[in-house]
Amino acid sequence: MTLEFSFDAKMALAYEKNTRISVPTYDTLFEMIQSYFRMQLGEKAASLLVVGAGGGNELSAWGPTNPNWTFTGVDPTVEMLKLAQQKAVQLGIESRVRLIQGKIGDLPRHDGKFDAASCILVLHFIHDEQEKLELLETVKAHLKPGAPFVLVSAYGDRDGGELQDRINVWKSFFLDAGNEPSKVDEMVTKVLTQLSFLPERQITSLLTAAGFTSITRFYSTGPFAGWICHAE
């Protein structure tokens, strides 16, 4: 699996800041996912798989208020994992957190099955469609039957006007944050080159092919959307 981005310490911190401009509903998104997982998992002890755990936002959003949850996070980027580890220690939840540097395929198969999984703002960093499918298949292989999975990714048809309209809304977030128009245009051009956009129908087809059912879009902000589904 080839990720198109790598982060040093400075970039990792900048990612933290810019994500909340890029996705103004970022923190609310994590609250929504937490509510959904709580409804699905109940009060029982549960193990969660976090794909792209670097930065530690899943840990800080879900760890403190869900003491029965344990987390296994996978991320290829050392600096982003350092941020996640720091947050776990600061929150006092490190005993419930295991972080693995690498790809989802590096997760041992003998670890047992997880009760739920998330993959938030990761899939669009992978350009090859077969590699996207392999990631989703690997997540499914690590889940118990019926386990909930939440996927959040950029999406859209590059040849359609609808995506461009959403990109324009997205640009407005950065302009309203005080960024120079020329810098925003430059950023958008770069992002459109570096991120992979697939129409929603292709994303749901990938989820189906990977073994997920009951696929439903529950979230959309700018160029990003989120889907809930369950492992067969």
XYZ file of N, CA and C in Angstrom:
696
model
N 0.842 -1.188 0.000
C 0.000 0.000 0.000
C 0.875 1.235 0.000
N 0.583 2.167 -0.891
C 1.411 3.352 -1.022
C 0.638 4.577 -0.566
N 1.109 5.220 0.499
C 0.537 6.484 0.920
C 1.347 7.606 0.297
N 0.648 8.633 -0.184
C 1.312 9.695 -0.926
C 1.872 10.792 -0.020
N 1.582 10.738 1.281
C 2.034 11.764 2.197
C 2.924 11.164 3.262
N 3.932 11.920 3.707
C 4.698 11.573 4.895
C 4.843 12.844 5.714
N 5.009 12.681 7.038
C 4.974 13.824 7.930
C 6.219 13.864 8.794
N 6.838 15.067 8.884
C 7.817 15.282 9.934
C 7.084 15.940 11.100
N 7.813 16.285 12.177
C 7.157 16.809 13.379
C 6.398 18.101 13.089
N 7.007 18.998 12.314
C 6.365 20.272 12.003
C 5.096 20.065 11.190
N 5.162 19.186 10.206
C 3.995 18.918 9.376
C 2.891 18.250 10.177
N 3.269 17.391 11.128
C 2.272 16.715 11.953
C 1.458 17.723 12.748
N 2.138 18.722 13.329
C 1.437 19.747 14.100
C 0.583 20.626 13.187
N 1.088 20.942 12.005
C 0.323 21.747 11.051
C -0.924 21.004 10.595
N -0.807 19.695 10.437
C -1.956 18.882 10.039
C -3.068 19.000 11.067
N -2.689 18.976 12.351
C -3.661 19.127 13.430
C -4.456 20.418 13.257
N -3.759 21.513 12.986
C -4.417 22.816 12.863
C -5.264 22.899 11.601
N -4.681 22.516 10.476
C -5.358 22.711 9.199
C -6.560 21.801 9.014
N -6.542 20.642 9.665
C -7.672 19.734 9.526
C -8.955 20.382 10.015
N -8.859 21.162 11.073
C -10.067 21.789 11.627
C -10.547 22.977 10.789
N -9.678 23.511 9.939
C -10.132 24.490 8.949
C -10.743 23.754 7.765
N -10.065 22.715 7.332
C -10.509 21.934 6.185
C -11.851 21.264 6.440
N -12.044 20.812 7.681
C -13.285 20.132 8.070
C -13.832 20.852 9.308
N -14.614 21.917 9.139
C -15.082 22.684 10.294
C -15.890 21.858 11.292
N -16.484 20.778 10.818
C -17.273 19.898 11.689
C -16.447 18.715 12.198
N -15.127 18.861 12.189
C -14.227 17.749 12.536
C -14.528 17.188 13.920
N -14.580 18.036 14.926
C -14.810 17.544 16.281
C -16.215 16.964 16.427
N -17.179 17.582 15.767
C -18.541 17.051 15.793
C -18.606 15.689 15.117
N -17.831 15.506 14.061
C -17.772 14.205 13.390
C -17.377 13.112 14.371
N -16.354 13.358 15.182
C -15.913 12.355 16.144
C -16.978 12.099 17.205
N -17.711 13.132 17.574
C -18.804 12.950 18.528
C -19.907 12.089 17.923
N -20.209 12.309 16.648
C -21.228 11.517 15.963
C -20.827 10.048 15.908
N -19.568 9.796 15.569
C -19.095 8.411 15.482
C -19.121 7.758 16.857
N -18.723 8.511 17.884
C -18.769 7.972 19.239
C -20.190 7.567 19.609
N -21.160 8.408 19.313
C -22.554 8.091 19.631
C -23.002 6.829 18.906
N -22.611 6.715 17.646
C -22.988 5.534 16.865
C -22.352 4.277 17.439
N -21.062 4.340 17.754
C -20.396 3.179 18.341
C -21.014 2.818 19.689
N -21.339 3.814 20.496
C -21.952 3.528 21.795
C -23.274 2.784 21.622
N -24.066 3.212 20.661
C -25.338 2.544 20.417
C -25.119 1.109 19.956
N -24.106 0.897 19.122
C -23.837 -0.431 18.588
C -23.201 -1.360 19.618
N -22.340 -0.826 20.461
C -21.536 -1.657 21.362
C -22.134 -1.795 22.754
N -22.992 -0.882 23.139
C -23.573 -0.941 24.475
C -22.535 -0.657 25.548
N -22.760 -1.227 26.719
C -21.889 -0.961 27.866
C -20.764 -1.981 28.018
N -20.737 -2.969 27.147
C -19.753 -4.041 27.289
C -18.345 -3.553 26.963
N -17.354 -4.314 27.413
C -15.974 -4.046 27.009
C -15.860 -4.267 25.503
N -15.141 -3.387 24.829
C -15.043 -3.471 23.375
C -13.648 -3.076 22.922
N -13.191 -3.750 21.872
C -11.888 -3.443 21.280
C -12.110 -2.750 19.943
N -11.457 -1.613 19.760
C -11.618 -0.820 18.544
C -10.319 -0.784 17.754
N -10.443 -0.937 16.452
C -9.319 -0.813 15.532
C -9.392 0.561 14.873
N -8.301 1.317 14.971
C -8.246 2.665 14.400
C -7.203 2.672 13.285
N -7.658 2.773 12.050
C -6.759 2.838 10.898
C -6.411 4.306 10.656
N -5.112 4.613 10.680
C -4.691 6.002 10.589
C -4.791 6.687 11.934
N -4.221 6.049 12.956
C -4.362 6.530 14.337
C -3.408 7.655 14.680
N -2.485 7.990 13.769
C -1.537 9.050 14.040
C -2.235 10.375 14.307
N -1.730 11.111 15.269
C -2.390 12.338 15.694
C -3.209 12.124 16.946
N -3.791 10.925 17.082
C -4.463 10.554 18.322
C -5.825 11.165 18.544
N -6.457 11.672 17.493
C -7.748 12.327 17.697
C -8.848 11.351 18.089
N -8.812 10.141 17.548
C -9.774 9.130 17.981
C -9.584 8.811 19.460
N -8.322 8.715 19.878
C -8.034 8.387 21.279
C -8.543 9.478 22.208
N -8.268 10.740 21.864
C -8.670 11.838 22.746
C -10.175 12.063 22.719
N -10.827 11.760 21.603
C -12.275 11.961 21.504
C -13.060 10.845 22.175
N -12.561 9.624 22.089
C -13.341 8.475 22.555
C -12.800 7.809 23.815
N -11.505 7.975 24.081
C -10.894 7.248 25.190
C -11.369 7.629 26.574
N -11.348 8.916 26.944
C -11.649 9.291 28.331
C -13.058 8.941 28.787
N -14.039 9.045 27.903
C -15.434 8.854 28.309
C -15.962 7.451 28.033
N -15.095 6.571 27.561
C -15.502 5.188 27.294
C -14.479 4.244 27.914
N -14.491 4.115 29.238
C -13.448 3.353 29.932
C -13.435 1.865 29.614
N -14.499 1.360 28.996
C -14.544 -0.059 28.639
C -13.984 -0.336 27.245
N -13.550 0.707 26.568
C -13.005 0.526 25.225
C -11.483 0.461 25.268
N -10.925 -0.453 24.484
C -9.484 -0.492 24.250
C -9.236 -0.198 22.773
N -8.050 0.324 22.486
C -7.760 0.809 21.138
C -6.467 0.205 20.602
N -6.538 -0.277 19.374
C -5.344 -0.645 18.622
C -5.279 0.272 17.412
N -4.242 1.088 17.363
C -4.103 2.052 16.282
C -2.940 1.716 15.371
N -3.159 1.886 14.078
C -2.133 1.606 13.072
C -1.908 2.863 12.240
N -0.643 3.215 12.029
C -0.313 4.376 11.206
C 1.130 4.211 10.725
N 1.415 4.566 9.468
C 2.783 4.391 8.962
C 3.751 5.496 9.367
N 3.247 6.577 9.959
C 4.062 7.770 10.170
C 4.509 7.900 11.613
N 5.817 7.910 11.828
C 6.382 7.947 13.177
C 5.948 9.196 13.932
N 6.072 10.369 13.311
C 5.781 11.616 14.019
C 4.311 11.719 14.401
N 3.435 11.241 13.543
C 2.013 11.275 13.877
C 1.696 10.308 15.017
N 2.361 9.165 15.036
C 2.164 8.222 16.144
C 2.695 8.780 17.456
N 3.768 9.564 17.389
C 4.281 10.198 18.605
C 3.231 11.126 19.206
N 2.537 11.868 18.356
C 1.458 12.725 18.840
C 0.371 11.899 19.508
N 0.025 10.779 18.894
C -1.006 9.912 19.462
C -0.582 9.373 20.821
N 0.670 8.942 20.927
C 1.168 8.410 22.193
C 1.172 9.493 23.269
N 1.587 10.698 22.906
C 1.587 11.807 23.859
C 0.185 12.080 24.386
N -0.795 12.057 23.502
C -2.171 12.304 23.932
C -2.665 11.197 24.856
N -2.325 9.952 24.535
C -2.746 8.837 25.381
C -2.179 8.979 26.787
N -0.916 9.369 26.880
C -0.273 9.548 28.189
C -0.903 10.719 28.936
N -1.091 11.829 28.254
C -1.681 13.011 28.886
C -3.083 12.729 29.418
N -3.821 11.894 28.714
C -5.191 11.574 29.113
C -5.263 10.433 30.116
N -4.126 9.788 30.367
C -4.100 8.682 31.309
C -4.771 7.423 30.804
N -4.777 7.233 29.488
C -5.432 6.054 28.919
C -4.434 5.129 28.228
N -3.136 5.344 28.465
C -2.130 4.583 27.719
C -2.226 3.083 27.953
N -2.764 2.663 29.104
C -2.886 1.229 29.381
C -3.939 0.573 28.489
N -4.796 1.374 27.865
C -5.841 0.845 26.982
C -5.527 1.079 25.510
N -4.302 1.511 25.241
C -3.937 1.882 23.873
C -2.706 1.110 23.423
N -2.779 0.544 22.226
C -1.611 -0.057 21.581
C -1.461 0.584 20.211
N -0.289 1.125 19.935
C -0.030 1.788 18.667
C 1.020 1.016 17.882
N 0.743 0.809 16.609
C 1.619 0.030 15.737
C 2.036 0.896 14.559
N 3.347 1.058 14.374
C 3.819 1.780 13.206
C 3.848 0.824 12.019
N 3.111 1.179 10.991
C 3.058 0.336 9.813
C 1.711 0.468 9.128
N 1.440 -0.469 8.265
C 0.188 -0.489 7.516
C -0.768 -1.467 8.177
N -2.013 -1.410 7.769
C -3.013 -2.294 8.356
C -2.632 -3.758 8.144
N -1.925 -4.042 7.056
C -1.496 -5.411 6.800
C -0.438 -5.909 7.763
N 0.188 -4.986 8.511
C 1.195 -5.380 9.494
C 0.579 -5.816 10.816
N -0.716 -5.655 10.957
C -1.393 -6.065 12.188
C -1.462 -7.584 12.237
N -0.968 -8.213 13.308
C -0.968 -9.677 13.384
C -2.372 -10.258 13.268
N -2.532 -11.290 12.480
C -3.843 -11.907 12.295
C -4.295 -12.654 13.539
N -3.347 -13.033 14.406
C -3.710 -13.811 15.593
C -4.161 -12.919 16.748
N -4.305 -11.633 16.497
C -4.684 -10.698 17.556
C -6.126 -10.874 18.018
N -6.908 -11.615 17.286
C -8.327 -11.703 17.599
C -9.103 -10.672 16.803
N -10.404 -10.763 16.883
C -11.274 -9.889 16.106
C -11.690 -8.666 16.928
N -11.865 -7.553 16.229
C -12.253 -6.307 16.882
C -13.768 -6.131 16.851
N -14.251 -5.343 17.812
C -15.691 -5.086 17.923
C -16.150 -3.940 17.034
N -15.235 -3.080 16.614
C -15.565 -1.936 15.761
C -14.275 -1.405 15.151
N -14.421 -0.614 14.094
C -13.239 -0.033 13.448
C -13.590 1.299 12.803
N -12.564 2.137 12.671
C -12.721 3.414 11.977
C -11.548 3.631 11.032
N -11.820 4.360 9.966
C -10.784 4.759 9.003
C -11.158 6.165 8.548
N -10.612 7.158 9.242
C -11.047 8.538 9.071
C -9.975 9.339 8.330
N -10.350 9.841 7.150
C -9.470 10.697 6.337
C -8.151 10.013 5.995
N -8.253 8.769 5.565
C -7.084 7.972 5.176
C -7.195 7.492 3.731
N -8.353 6.983 3.352
C -8.493 6.281 2.075
C -8.118 7.159 0.887
N -8.361 8.459 0.980
C -8.067 9.332 -0.168
C -6.572 9.570 -0.366
N -5.736 9.122 0.573
C -4.287 9.205 0.378
C -3.760 8.040 -0.470
N -4.607 7.085 -0.770
C -4.225 5.911 -1.558
C -4.822 6.064 -2.952
N -3.989 6.054 -3.965
C -4.467 6.324 -5.319
C -4.925 5.072 -6.054
N -4.277 3.969 -5.816
C -4.599 2.751 -6.553
C -5.883 2.127 -5.998
N -6.840 1.878 -6.872
C -8.132 1.364 -6.409
C -8.015 -0.034 -5.812
N -7.131 -0.852 -6.367
C -6.929 -2.188 -5.812
C -6.353 -2.105 -4.404
N -5.474 -1.156 -4.160
C -4.913 -0.987 -2.821
C -5.963 -0.471 -1.839
N -6.861 0.367 -2.312
C -7.984 0.781 -1.466
C -8.798 -0.446 -1.043
N -9.090 -1.295 -2.022
C -9.868 -2.497 -1.735
C -9.140 -3.398 -0.750
N -7.842 -3.556 -0.936
C -7.066 -4.406 -0.030
C -7.095 -3.868 1.401
N -7.028 -2.551 1.558
C -7.129 -1.974 2.898
C -8.471 -2.327 3.522
N -9.551 -2.119 2.770
C -10.883 -2.388 3.303
C -11.075 -3.875 3.589
N -10.553 -4.729 2.727
C -10.643 -6.175 2.963
C -9.900 -6.572 4.229
N -8.755 -5.957 4.463
C -7.971 -6.277 5.652
C -8.684 -5.813 6.911
N -9.291 -4.629 6.861
C -10.087 -4.173 8.006
C -11.195 -5.174 8.297
N -11.910 -5.572 7.261
C -13.020 -6.515 7.443
C -12.535 -7.828 8.032
N -11.369 -8.286 7.614
C -10.831 -9.554 8.109
C -10.531 -9.504 9.600
N -10.310 -8.309 10.134
C -9.991 -8.151 11.552
C -11.220 -7.863 12.408
N -12.406 -7.842 11.798
C -13.620 -7.511 12.539
C -14.471 -8.740 12.820
N -15.155 -8.704 13.944
C -16.143 -9.733 14.247
C -17.328 -9.580 13.291
N -18.035 -10.663 12.997
C -19.225 -10.545 12.150
C -20.223 -9.557 12.749
N -20.716 -8.669 11.907
C -21.678 -7.678 12.364
C -21.077 -6.433 12.974
N -19.753 -6.390 13.120
C -19.098 -5.239 13.752
C -19.275 -3.980 12.908
N -19.508 -2.830 13.550
C -19.647 -1.579 12.807
C -18.302 -1.044 12.334
N -18.325 -0.437 11.159
C -17.141 0.194 10.577
C -17.547 1.561 10.052
N -16.724 2.572 10.338
C -16.972 3.928 9.852
C -15.813 4.350 8.953
N -16.148 4.762 7.754
C -15.170 5.242 6.773
C -15.468 6.702 6.456
N -14.447 7.549 6.531
C -14.577 8.956 6.137
C -13.483 9.255 5.124
N -13.867 9.827 3.988
C -12.901 10.057 2.913
C -13.373 11.193 2.015
N -12.431 11.787 1.287
C -12.808 12.663 0.182
C -13.516 11.821 -0.873
N -14.451 12.433 -1.574
C -15.157 11.681 -2.612
C -15.673 12.649 -3.668
N -16.010 12.105 -4.820
C -16.608 12.914 -5.867
C -16.118 12.525 -7.247
N -16.895 12.892 -8.232
C -16.567 12.648 -9.635
C -15.784 13.848 -10.157
N -14.517 13.631 -10.484
C -13.670 14.735 -10.951
C -14.226 15.408 -12.209
N -15.014 14.687 -12.976
C -15.546 15.239 -14.224
C -16.897 15.922 -14.037
N -17.383 15.946 -12.799
C -18.703 16.520 -12.557
C -18.638 17.882 -11.885
N -19.632 18.701 -12.153
C -19.684 20.026 -11.554
C -19.995 19.997 -10.073
N -20.635 18.930 -9.614
C -21.014 18.845 -8.202
C -19.795 18.865 -7.300
N -18.738 18.143 -7.682
C -17.518 18.147 -6.878
C -16.896 19.540 -6.866
N -16.882 20.204 -8.004
C -16.296 21.546 -8.051
C -17.055 22.509 -7.154
N -18.372 22.360 -7.101
C -19.162 23.208 -6.207
C -18.773 22.968 -4.752
N -18.560 21.721 -4.398
C -18.162 21.407 -3.018
C -16.737 21.880 -2.729
N -15.870 21.801 -3.731
C -14.509 22.324 -3.571
C -14.550 23.833 -3.320
N -15.440 24.534 -4.011
C -15.559 25.974 -3.803
C -16.021 26.296 -2.384
N -16.947 25.509 -1.872
C -17.355 25.685 -0.473
C -16.156 25.453 0.442
N -15.397 24.419 0.136
C -14.204 24.081 0.928
C -13.199 25.231 0.904
N -12.993 25.828 -0.281
C -12.089 26.979 -0.388
C -12.529 28.113 0.535
N -13.827 28.285 0.658
C -14.332 29.386 1.481
C -13.944 29.227 2.942
N -13.783 27.984 3.416
C -13.359 27.768 4.801
C -11.985 28.398 5.035
N -11.085 28.180 4.087
C -9.713 28.685 4.224
C -9.652 30.196 4.019
N -10.450 30.708 3.094
C -10.489 32.155 2.892
C -11.026 32.858 4.134
N -12.042 32.281 4.730
C -12.644 32.883 5.913
C -11.713 32.815 7.115
N -10.742 31.901 7.066
C -9.759 31.790 8.148
C -8.610 32.781 7.974
N -8.675 33.612 6.913
C -7.682 34.661 6.731
C -6.551 34.328 5.787
N -6.657 33.221 5.054
C -5.603 32.856 4.111
C -5.731 33.657 2.816
N -4.589 33.959 2.204
C -4.581 34.720 0.962
C -5.214 33.900 -0.165
N -6.046 34.533 -1.005
C -6.695 33.803 -2.099
C -5.724 33.040 -2.988
N -4.568 33.641 -3.296
C -3.600 32.954 -4.161
C -3.066 31.695 -3.498
N -2.854 31.759 -2.178
C -2.369 30.595 -1.437
C -3.433 29.504 -1.398
N -4.682 29.915 -1.248
C -5.780 28.944 -1.215
C -5.915 28.255 -2.568
N -5.836 29.024 -3.651
C -5.912 28.432 -4.989
C -4.768 27.449 -5.215
N -3.585 27.816 -4.753
C -2.420 26.936 -4.886
C -2.630 25.643 -4.101
N -3.176 25.773 -2.892
C -3.421 24.600 -2.062
C -4.443 23.670 -2.706
N -5.515 24.249 -3.237
C -6.560 23.436 -3.852
C -6.014 22.678 -5.054
N -5.230 23.353 -5.873
C -4.621 22.688 -7.026
C -3.749 21.520 -6.584
N -2.977 21.736 -5.529
C -2.099 20.690 -5.009
C -2.903 19.521 -4.466
N -3.950 19.829 -3.710
C -4.768 18.777 -3.108
C -5.470 17.955 -4.178
N -5.995 18.617 -5.189
C -6.683 17.893 -6.252
C -5.739 16.971 -7.003
N -4.463 17.299 -6.996
C -3.466 16.435 -7.622
C -3.080 15.280 -6.711
N -2.964 15.553 -5.419
C -2.403 14.573 -4.493
C -3.431 13.638 -3.867
N -4.679 14.088 -3.767
C -5.695 13.227 -3.175
C -6.440 12.456 -4.251
N -6.901 11.287 -3.870
C -7.674 10.447 -4.778
C -9.164 10.667 -4.523
N -9.877 11.046 -5.562
C -11.326 11.219 -5.467
C -12.009 10.123 -6.273
N -12.952 9.436 -5.639
C -13.790 8.471 -6.336
C -15.245 8.868 -6.146
N -16.084 8.646 -7.157
C -17.513 8.873 -6.964
C -18.043 7.995 -5.826
N -19.090 8.453 -5.198
C -19.640 7.706 -4.064
C -19.988 6.273 -4.448
N -20.526 6.064 -5.639
C -20.924 4.717 -6.040
C -19.726 3.769 -6.075
N -18.536 4.289 -6.409
C -17.350 3.436 -6.425
C -16.874 3.126 -5.011
N -17.004 4.091 -4.107
C -16.622 3.837 -2.722
C -17.538 2.793 -2.104
N -18.839 2.919 -2.333
C -19.755 1.924 -1.767
C -19.548 0.559 -2.425
N -19.185 0.549 -3.697
C -18.883 -0.726 -4.369
C -17.649 -1.381 -3.765
N -16.637 -0.578 -3.425
C -15.446 -1.120 -2.771
C -15.800 -1.707 -1.407
N -16.623 -1.007 -0.657
C -17.038 -1.516 0.655
C -17.793 -2.833 0.503
N -18.674 -2.902 -0.475
C -19.418 -4.144 -0.713
C -18.478 -5.275 -1.104
N -17.549 -4.993 -2.013
C -16.601 -6.014 -2.454
C -15.714 -6.490 -1.314
N -15.450 -5.616 -0.351
C -14.602 -5.977 0.790
C -15.345 -6.794 1.837
N -16.669 -6.875 1.714
C -17.434 -7.689 2.650
C -18.236 -6.910 3.675
N -18.590 -5.670 3.348
C -19.409 -4.859 4.253
C -20.828 -4.730 3.706
N -21.784 -4.620 4.617
C -23.191 -4.514 4.245
C -23.816 -3.299 4.925
N -25.064 -3.020 4.554
C -25.834 -1.917 5.156
C -25.042 -0.611 5.104
N -24.549 -0.287 3.922
C -23.697 0.895 3.738
C -24.570 2.141 3.598
N -24.334 3.106 4.466
C -25.152 4.318 4.490
C -24.275 5.544 4.709
N -24.448 6.556 3.865
C -23.743 7.818 4.103
C -24.461 8.577 5.211
N -23.705 9.002 6.227
C -24.297 9.697 7.367
C -23.742 11.107 7.540
N -22.753 11.478 6.726
C -22.020 12.714 6.993
C -21.468 13.268 5.694
N -21.483 14.602 5.570
C -20.856 15.243 4.413
C -20.501 16.679 4.770
N -19.252 17.057 4.521
C -18.788 18.432 4.714
C -17.770 18.747 3.624
N -18.052 19.747 2.791
C -17.127 20.082 1.720
C -16.865 18.873 0.836
N -15.610 18.549 0.578
C -15.306 17.421 -0.302
C -15.290 16.066 0.403
N -15.651 16.024 1.680
C -15.531 14.799 2.470
C -16.905 14.231 2.840
N -16.937 12.915 3.008
C -18.166 12.258 3.451
C -17.811 11.065 4.323
N -18.806 10.600 5.070
C -18.615 9.448 5.944
C -19.713 8.424 5.734
N -19.336 7.151 5.817
C -20.269 6.048 5.631
C -20.196 5.098 6.824
N -21.345 4.608 7.246
C -21.397 3.543 8.241
C -21.759 2.251 7.532
N -21.257 1.142 8.049
C -21.564 -0.165 7.483
C -21.222 -1.228 8.522
N -21.447 -2.496 8.169
C -21.166 -3.592 9.092
C -20.429 -4.714 8.366
N -19.542 -5.372 9.074
C -18.842 -6.528 8.517
C -19.809 -7.694 8.382
N -19.725 -8.401 7.269
C -20.572 -9.582 7.087
C -20.195 -10.665 8.091
